[in-house]
mmCIF file of C-alpha atoms and ligand atoms in Angstrom:
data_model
loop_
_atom_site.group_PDB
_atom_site.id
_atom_site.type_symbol
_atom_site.label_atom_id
_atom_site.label_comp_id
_atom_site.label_asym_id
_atom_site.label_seq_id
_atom_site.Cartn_x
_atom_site.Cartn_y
_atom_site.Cartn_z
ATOM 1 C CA UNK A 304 6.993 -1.333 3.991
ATOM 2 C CA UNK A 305 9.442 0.585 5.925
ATOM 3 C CA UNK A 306 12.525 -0.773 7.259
ATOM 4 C CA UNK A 307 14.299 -3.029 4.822
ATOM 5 C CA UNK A 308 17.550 -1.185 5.260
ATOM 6 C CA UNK A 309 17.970 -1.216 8.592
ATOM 7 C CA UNK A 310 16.952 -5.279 8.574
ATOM 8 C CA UNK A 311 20.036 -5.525 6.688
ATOM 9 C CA UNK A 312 22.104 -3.188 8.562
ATOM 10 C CA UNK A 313 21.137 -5.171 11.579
ATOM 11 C CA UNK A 314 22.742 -8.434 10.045
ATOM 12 C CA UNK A 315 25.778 -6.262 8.159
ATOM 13 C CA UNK A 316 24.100 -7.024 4.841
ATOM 14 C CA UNK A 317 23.825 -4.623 1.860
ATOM 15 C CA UNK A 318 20.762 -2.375 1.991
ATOM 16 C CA UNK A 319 19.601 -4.671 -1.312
ATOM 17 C CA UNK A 320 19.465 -7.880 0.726
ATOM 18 C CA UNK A 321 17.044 -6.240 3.076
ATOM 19 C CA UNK A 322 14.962 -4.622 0.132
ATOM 20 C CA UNK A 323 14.688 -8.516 -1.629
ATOM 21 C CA UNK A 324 13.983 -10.086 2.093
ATOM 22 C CA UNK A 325 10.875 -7.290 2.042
ATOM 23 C CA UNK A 326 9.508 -8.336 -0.978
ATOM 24 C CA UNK A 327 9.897 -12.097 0.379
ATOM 25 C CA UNK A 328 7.680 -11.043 3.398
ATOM 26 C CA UNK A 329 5.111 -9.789 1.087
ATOM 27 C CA UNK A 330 3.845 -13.752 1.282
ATOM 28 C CA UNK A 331 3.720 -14.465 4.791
ATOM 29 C CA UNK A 332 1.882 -11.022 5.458
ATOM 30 C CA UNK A 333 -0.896 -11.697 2.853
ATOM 31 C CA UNK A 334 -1.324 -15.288 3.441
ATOM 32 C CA UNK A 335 -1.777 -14.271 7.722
ATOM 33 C CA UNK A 336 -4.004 -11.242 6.714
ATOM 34 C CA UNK A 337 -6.025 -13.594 4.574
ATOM 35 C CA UNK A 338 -6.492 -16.204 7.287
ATOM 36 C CA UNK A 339 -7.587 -13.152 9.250
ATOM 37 C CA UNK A 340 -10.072 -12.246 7.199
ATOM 38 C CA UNK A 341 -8.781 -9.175 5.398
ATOM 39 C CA UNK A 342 -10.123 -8.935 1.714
ATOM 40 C CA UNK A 343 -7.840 -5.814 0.787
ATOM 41 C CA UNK A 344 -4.359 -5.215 1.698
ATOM 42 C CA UNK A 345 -2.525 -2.342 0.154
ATOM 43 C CA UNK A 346 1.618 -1.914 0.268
ATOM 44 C CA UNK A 347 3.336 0.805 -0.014
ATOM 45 C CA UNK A 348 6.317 -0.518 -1.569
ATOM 46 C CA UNK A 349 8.210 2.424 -3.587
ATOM 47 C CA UNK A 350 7.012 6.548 -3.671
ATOM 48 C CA UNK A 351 7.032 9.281 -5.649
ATOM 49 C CA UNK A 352 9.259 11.020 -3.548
ATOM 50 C CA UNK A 353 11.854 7.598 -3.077
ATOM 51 C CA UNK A 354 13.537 8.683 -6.361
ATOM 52 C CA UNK A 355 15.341 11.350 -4.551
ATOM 53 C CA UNK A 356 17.292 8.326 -2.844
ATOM 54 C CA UNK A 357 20.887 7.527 -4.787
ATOM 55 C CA UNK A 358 20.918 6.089 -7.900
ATOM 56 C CA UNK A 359 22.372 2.405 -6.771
ATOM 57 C CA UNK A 360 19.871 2.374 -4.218
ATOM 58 C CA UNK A 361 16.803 3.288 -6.944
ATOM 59 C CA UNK A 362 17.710 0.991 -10.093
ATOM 60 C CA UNK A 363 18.437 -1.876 -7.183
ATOM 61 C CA UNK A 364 14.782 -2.009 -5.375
ATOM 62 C CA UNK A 365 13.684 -1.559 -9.723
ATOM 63 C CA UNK A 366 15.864 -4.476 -10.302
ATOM 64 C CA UNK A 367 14.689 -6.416 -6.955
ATOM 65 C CA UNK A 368 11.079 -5.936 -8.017
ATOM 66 C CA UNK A 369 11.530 -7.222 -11.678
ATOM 67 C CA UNK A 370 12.829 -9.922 -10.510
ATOM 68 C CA UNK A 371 11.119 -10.867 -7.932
ATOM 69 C CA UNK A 372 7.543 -10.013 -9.257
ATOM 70 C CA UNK A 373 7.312 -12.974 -11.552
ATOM 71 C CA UNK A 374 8.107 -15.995 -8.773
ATOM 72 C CA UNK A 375 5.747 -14.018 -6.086
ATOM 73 C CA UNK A 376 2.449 -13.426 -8.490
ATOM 74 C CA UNK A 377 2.717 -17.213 -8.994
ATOM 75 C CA UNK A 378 2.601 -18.143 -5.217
ATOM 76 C CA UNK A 379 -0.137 -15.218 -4.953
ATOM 77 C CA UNK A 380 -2.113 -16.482 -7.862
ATOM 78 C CA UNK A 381 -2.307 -19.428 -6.313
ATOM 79 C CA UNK A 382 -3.460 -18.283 -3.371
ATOM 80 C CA UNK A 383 -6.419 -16.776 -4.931
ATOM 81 C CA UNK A 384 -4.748 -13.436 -4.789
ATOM 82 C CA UNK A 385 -5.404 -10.449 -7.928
ATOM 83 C CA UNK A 386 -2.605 -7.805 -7.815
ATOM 84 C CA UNK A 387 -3.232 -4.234 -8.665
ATOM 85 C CA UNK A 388 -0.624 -1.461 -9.213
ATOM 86 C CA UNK A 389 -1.779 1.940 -7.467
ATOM 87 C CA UNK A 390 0.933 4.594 -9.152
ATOM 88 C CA UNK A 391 2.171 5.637 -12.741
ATOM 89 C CA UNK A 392 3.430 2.940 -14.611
ATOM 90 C CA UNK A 393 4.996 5.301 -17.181
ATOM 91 C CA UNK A 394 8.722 6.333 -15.288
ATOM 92 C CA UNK A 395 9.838 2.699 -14.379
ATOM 93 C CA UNK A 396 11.676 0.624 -16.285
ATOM 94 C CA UNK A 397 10.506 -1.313 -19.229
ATOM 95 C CA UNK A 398 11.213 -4.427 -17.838
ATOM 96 C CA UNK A 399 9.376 -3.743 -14.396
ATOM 97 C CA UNK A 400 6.122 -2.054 -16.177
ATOM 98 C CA UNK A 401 5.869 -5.228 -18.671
ATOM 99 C CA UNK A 402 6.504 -7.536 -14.864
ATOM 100 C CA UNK A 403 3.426 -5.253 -13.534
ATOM 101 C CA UNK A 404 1.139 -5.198 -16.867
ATOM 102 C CA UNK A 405 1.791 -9.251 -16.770
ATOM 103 C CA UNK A 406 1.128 -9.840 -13.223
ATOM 104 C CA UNK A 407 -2.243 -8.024 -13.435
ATOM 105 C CA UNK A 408 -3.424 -9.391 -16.434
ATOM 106 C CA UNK A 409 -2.633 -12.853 -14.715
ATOM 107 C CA UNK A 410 -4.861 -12.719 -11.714
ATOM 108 C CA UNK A 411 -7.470 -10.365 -13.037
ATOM 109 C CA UNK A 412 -10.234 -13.450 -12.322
ATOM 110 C CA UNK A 413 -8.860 -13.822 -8.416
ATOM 111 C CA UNK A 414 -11.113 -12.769 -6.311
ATOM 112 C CA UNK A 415 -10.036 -13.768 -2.479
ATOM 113 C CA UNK A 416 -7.887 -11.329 -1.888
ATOM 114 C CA UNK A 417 -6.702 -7.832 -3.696
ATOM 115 C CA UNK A 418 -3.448 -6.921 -3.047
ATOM 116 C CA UNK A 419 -2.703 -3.486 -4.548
ATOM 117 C CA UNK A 420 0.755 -2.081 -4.637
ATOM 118 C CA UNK A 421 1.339 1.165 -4.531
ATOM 119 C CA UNK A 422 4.802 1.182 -6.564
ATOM 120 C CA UNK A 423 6.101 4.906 -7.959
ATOM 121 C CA UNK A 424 2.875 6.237 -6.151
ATOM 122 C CA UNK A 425 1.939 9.511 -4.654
ATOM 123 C CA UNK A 426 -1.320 10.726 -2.417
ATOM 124 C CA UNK A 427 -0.619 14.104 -3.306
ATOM 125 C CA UNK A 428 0.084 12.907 -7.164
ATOM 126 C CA UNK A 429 -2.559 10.993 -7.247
ATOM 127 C CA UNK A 430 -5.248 13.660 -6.392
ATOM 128 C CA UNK A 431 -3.589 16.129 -9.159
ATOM 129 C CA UNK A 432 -3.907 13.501 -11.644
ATOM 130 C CA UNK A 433 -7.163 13.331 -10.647
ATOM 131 C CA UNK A 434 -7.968 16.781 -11.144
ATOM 132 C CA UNK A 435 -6.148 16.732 -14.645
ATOM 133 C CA UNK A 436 -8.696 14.215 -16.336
ATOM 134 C CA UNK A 437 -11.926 15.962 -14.528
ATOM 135 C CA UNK A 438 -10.953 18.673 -16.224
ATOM 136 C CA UNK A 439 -9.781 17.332 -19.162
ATOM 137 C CA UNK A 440 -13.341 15.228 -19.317
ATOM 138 C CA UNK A 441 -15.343 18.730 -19.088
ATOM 139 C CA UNK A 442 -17.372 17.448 -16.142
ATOM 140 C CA UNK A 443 -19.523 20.399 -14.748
ATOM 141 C CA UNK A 444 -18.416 21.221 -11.179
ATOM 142 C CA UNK A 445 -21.547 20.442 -9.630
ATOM 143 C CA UNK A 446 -21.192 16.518 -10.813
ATOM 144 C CA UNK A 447 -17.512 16.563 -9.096
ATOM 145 C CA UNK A 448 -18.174 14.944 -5.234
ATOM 146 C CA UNK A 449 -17.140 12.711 -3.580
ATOM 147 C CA UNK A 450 -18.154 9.649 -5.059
ATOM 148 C CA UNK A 451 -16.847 10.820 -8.551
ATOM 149 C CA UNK A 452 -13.477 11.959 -7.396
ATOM 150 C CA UNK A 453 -12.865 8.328 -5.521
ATOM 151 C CA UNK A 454 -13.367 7.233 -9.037
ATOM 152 C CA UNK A 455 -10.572 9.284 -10.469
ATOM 153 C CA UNK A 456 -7.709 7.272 -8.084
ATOM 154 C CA UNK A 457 -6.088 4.737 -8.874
ATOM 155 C CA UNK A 458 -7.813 3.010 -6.137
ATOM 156 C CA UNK A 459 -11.096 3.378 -8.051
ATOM 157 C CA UNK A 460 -13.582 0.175 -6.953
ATOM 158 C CA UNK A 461 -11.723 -0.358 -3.760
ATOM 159 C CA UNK A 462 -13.070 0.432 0.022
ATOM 160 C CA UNK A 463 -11.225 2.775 1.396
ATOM 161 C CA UNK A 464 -8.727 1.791 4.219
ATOM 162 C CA UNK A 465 -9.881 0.268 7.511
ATOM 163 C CA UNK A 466 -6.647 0.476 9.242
ATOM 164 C CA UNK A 467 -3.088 1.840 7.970
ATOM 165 C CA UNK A 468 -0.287 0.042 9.578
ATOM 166 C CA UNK A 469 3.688 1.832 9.880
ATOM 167 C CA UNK A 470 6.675 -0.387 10.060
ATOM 168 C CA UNK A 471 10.026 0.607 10.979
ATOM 169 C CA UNK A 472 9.201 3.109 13.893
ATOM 170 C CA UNK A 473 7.779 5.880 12.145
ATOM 171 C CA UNK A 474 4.456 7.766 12.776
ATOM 172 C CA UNK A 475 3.905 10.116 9.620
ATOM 173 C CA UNK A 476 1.368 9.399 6.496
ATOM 174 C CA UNK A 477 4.265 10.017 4.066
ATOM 175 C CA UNK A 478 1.890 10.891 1.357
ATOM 176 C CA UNK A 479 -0.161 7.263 1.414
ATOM 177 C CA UNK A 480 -3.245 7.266 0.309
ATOM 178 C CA UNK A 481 -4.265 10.945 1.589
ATOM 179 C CA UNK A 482 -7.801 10.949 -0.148
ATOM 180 C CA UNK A 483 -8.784 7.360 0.692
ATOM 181 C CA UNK A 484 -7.088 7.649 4.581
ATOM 182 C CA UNK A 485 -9.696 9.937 5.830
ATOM 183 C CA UNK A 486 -10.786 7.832 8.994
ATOM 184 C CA UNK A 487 -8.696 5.206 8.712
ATOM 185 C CA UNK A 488 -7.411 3.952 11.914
ATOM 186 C CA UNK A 489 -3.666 4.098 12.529
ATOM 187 C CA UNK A 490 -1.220 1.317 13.893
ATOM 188 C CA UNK A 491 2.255 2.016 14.257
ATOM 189 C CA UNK A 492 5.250 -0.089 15.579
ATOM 190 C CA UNK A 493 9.005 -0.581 15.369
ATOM 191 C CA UNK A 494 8.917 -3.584 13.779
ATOM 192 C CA UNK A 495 10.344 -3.586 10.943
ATOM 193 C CA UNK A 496 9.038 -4.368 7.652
ATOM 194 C CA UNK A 497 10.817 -7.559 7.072
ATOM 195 C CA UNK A 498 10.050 -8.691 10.648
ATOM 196 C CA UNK A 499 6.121 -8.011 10.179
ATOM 197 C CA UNK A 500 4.759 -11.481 11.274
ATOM 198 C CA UNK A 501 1.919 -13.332 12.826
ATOM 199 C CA UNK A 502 2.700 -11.704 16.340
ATOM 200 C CA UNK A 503 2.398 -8.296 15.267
ATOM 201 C CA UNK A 504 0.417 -8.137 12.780
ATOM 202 C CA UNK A 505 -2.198 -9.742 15.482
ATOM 203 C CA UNK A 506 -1.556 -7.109 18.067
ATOM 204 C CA UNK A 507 -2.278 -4.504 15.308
ATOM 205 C CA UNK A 508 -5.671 -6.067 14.555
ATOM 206 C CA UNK A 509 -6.505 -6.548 17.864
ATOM 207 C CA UNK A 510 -5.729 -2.544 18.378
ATOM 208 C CA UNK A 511 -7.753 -2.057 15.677
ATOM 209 C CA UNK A 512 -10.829 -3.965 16.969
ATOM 210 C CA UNK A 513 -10.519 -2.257 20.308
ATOM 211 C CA UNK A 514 -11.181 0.978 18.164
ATOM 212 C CA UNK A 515 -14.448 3.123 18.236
ATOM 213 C CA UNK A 516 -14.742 4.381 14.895
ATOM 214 C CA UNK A 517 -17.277 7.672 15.020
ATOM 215 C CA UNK A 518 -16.542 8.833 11.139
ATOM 216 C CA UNK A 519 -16.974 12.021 13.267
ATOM 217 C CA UNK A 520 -20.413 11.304 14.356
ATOM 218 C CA UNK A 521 -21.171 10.469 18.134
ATOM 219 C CA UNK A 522 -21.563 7.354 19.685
ATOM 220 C CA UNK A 523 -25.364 6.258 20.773
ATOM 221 C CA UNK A 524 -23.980 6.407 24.215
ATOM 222 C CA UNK A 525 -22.312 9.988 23.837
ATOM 223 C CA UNK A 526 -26.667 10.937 22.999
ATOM 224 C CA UNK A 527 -27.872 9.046 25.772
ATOM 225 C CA UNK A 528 -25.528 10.543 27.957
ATOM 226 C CA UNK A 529 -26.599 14.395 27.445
ATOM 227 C CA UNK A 530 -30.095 13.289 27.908
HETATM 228 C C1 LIG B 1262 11.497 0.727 2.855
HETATM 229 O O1 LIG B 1262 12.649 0.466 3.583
HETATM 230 C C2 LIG B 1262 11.645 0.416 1.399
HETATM 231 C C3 LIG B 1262 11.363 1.541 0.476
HETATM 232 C C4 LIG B 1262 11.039 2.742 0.812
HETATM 233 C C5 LIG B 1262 11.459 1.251 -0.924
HETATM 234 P P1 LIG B 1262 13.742 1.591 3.778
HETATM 235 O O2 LIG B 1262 14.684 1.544 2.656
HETATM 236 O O3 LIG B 1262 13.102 2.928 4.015
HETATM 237 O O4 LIG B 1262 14.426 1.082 5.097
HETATM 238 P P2 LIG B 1262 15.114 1.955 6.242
HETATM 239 O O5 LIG B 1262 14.130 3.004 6.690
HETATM 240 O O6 LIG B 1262 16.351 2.551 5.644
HETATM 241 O O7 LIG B 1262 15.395 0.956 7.320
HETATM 242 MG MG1 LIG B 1263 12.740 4.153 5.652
#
């Protein structure tokens, strides 16, 4: 969800207006992916790493989300929509992790769309926590694949990611969803984040569906054509 702060710098707001007009555009996205058919839609919405930005800025996207988190899981639950946290609950502030816990336990029976958020998440934390509880569960290397590990994330139940789509211009993973991003197709656009709408978010689809996904296989043509 990148972006936000130069939405408000655009309109000579404080960096906090754009970060609480993000959050609003959390609606419209899901509710357009949703018509489109999309049964999983994952935001990245606050990283390991973004607690290296000032202090004002941190406790201000905490405060943003706490607040906001309440009004939003009503709209989603009523959209059918279950929310899932991807990240460690433990660092944020009491107020937010009781929001999260809440908003979960709310729409655990929804079932037309999952919307994770990735919120105080990490790829590259995610796989070492991973690692941690295989080891500390004593499983015997040779049970540890692929299919076990997947189970490990916080992701754990959830296809991995069809298409990964970058707001606000740039074109790095930023350590989202490194495990689970494997062959995931990549969209990226200067849009940004608050701006997502209808129009892009259809050209992005329609990139993605012009796409020949090959998992690194060939394509029955590719055979044919060596014949
Ligand atoms: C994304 O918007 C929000 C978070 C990372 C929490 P930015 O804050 O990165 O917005 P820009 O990149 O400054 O425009
Ligand atoms: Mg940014």
């Amino acid at each position: 969800m990148d972006g936000n702060g130069r939405w408000a710098l655009q309109r000579q707001l404080p960096r906090p207006d754009g970060h609480r007009q993000g959050v609003v555009n959390i609606q419209r996205v899901v509710k357009i992916l949703a018509r489109r058919g999309v049964s999983v839609v994952t935001l990245f919405a606050f990283s390991t790493e973004n607690w290296n930005r000032p202090a004002p800025e941190v406790d201000a996207l905490m405060t943003i989300m706490a607040e906001e988190i309440e009004p939003q899981t009503q709209q989603l639950h009523e959209g059918g929509v279950r929310l899932i946290h991807l990240g460690d609950p433990d660092p944020l502030n009491p107020l937010l992790r009781h929001a999260v816990a809440e908003a979960q336990q709310r729409t655990l029976e929804n079932s037309a769309v999952t919307l994770n958020i990735a919120f105080n998440y990490g790829g590259r934390d995610e796989i070492l926590r991973a690692v941690r509880r295989i080891i500390a569960d004593d499983l015997p290397p040779e049970q540890v694949d692929e299919a076990l590990f997947s189970r490990y994330l916080y992701t754990d139940g959830c296809p991995d990611p069809d298409l990964i789509i970058r707001t606000g211009g740039e074109q790095r993973i930023s350590n989202f969803l490194l495990w689970q991003a494997a062959y995931s197709e990549y969209y990226h656009t200067p849009v940004l984040w608050p701006d997502l709408d209808e129009v892009e978010l259809g050209l992005a689809l329609d990139a993605y569906s012009q796409r020949q996904r090959r998992f690194g296989a060939l394509n029955a043509s590719d055979n044919t054509s060596q014949e």
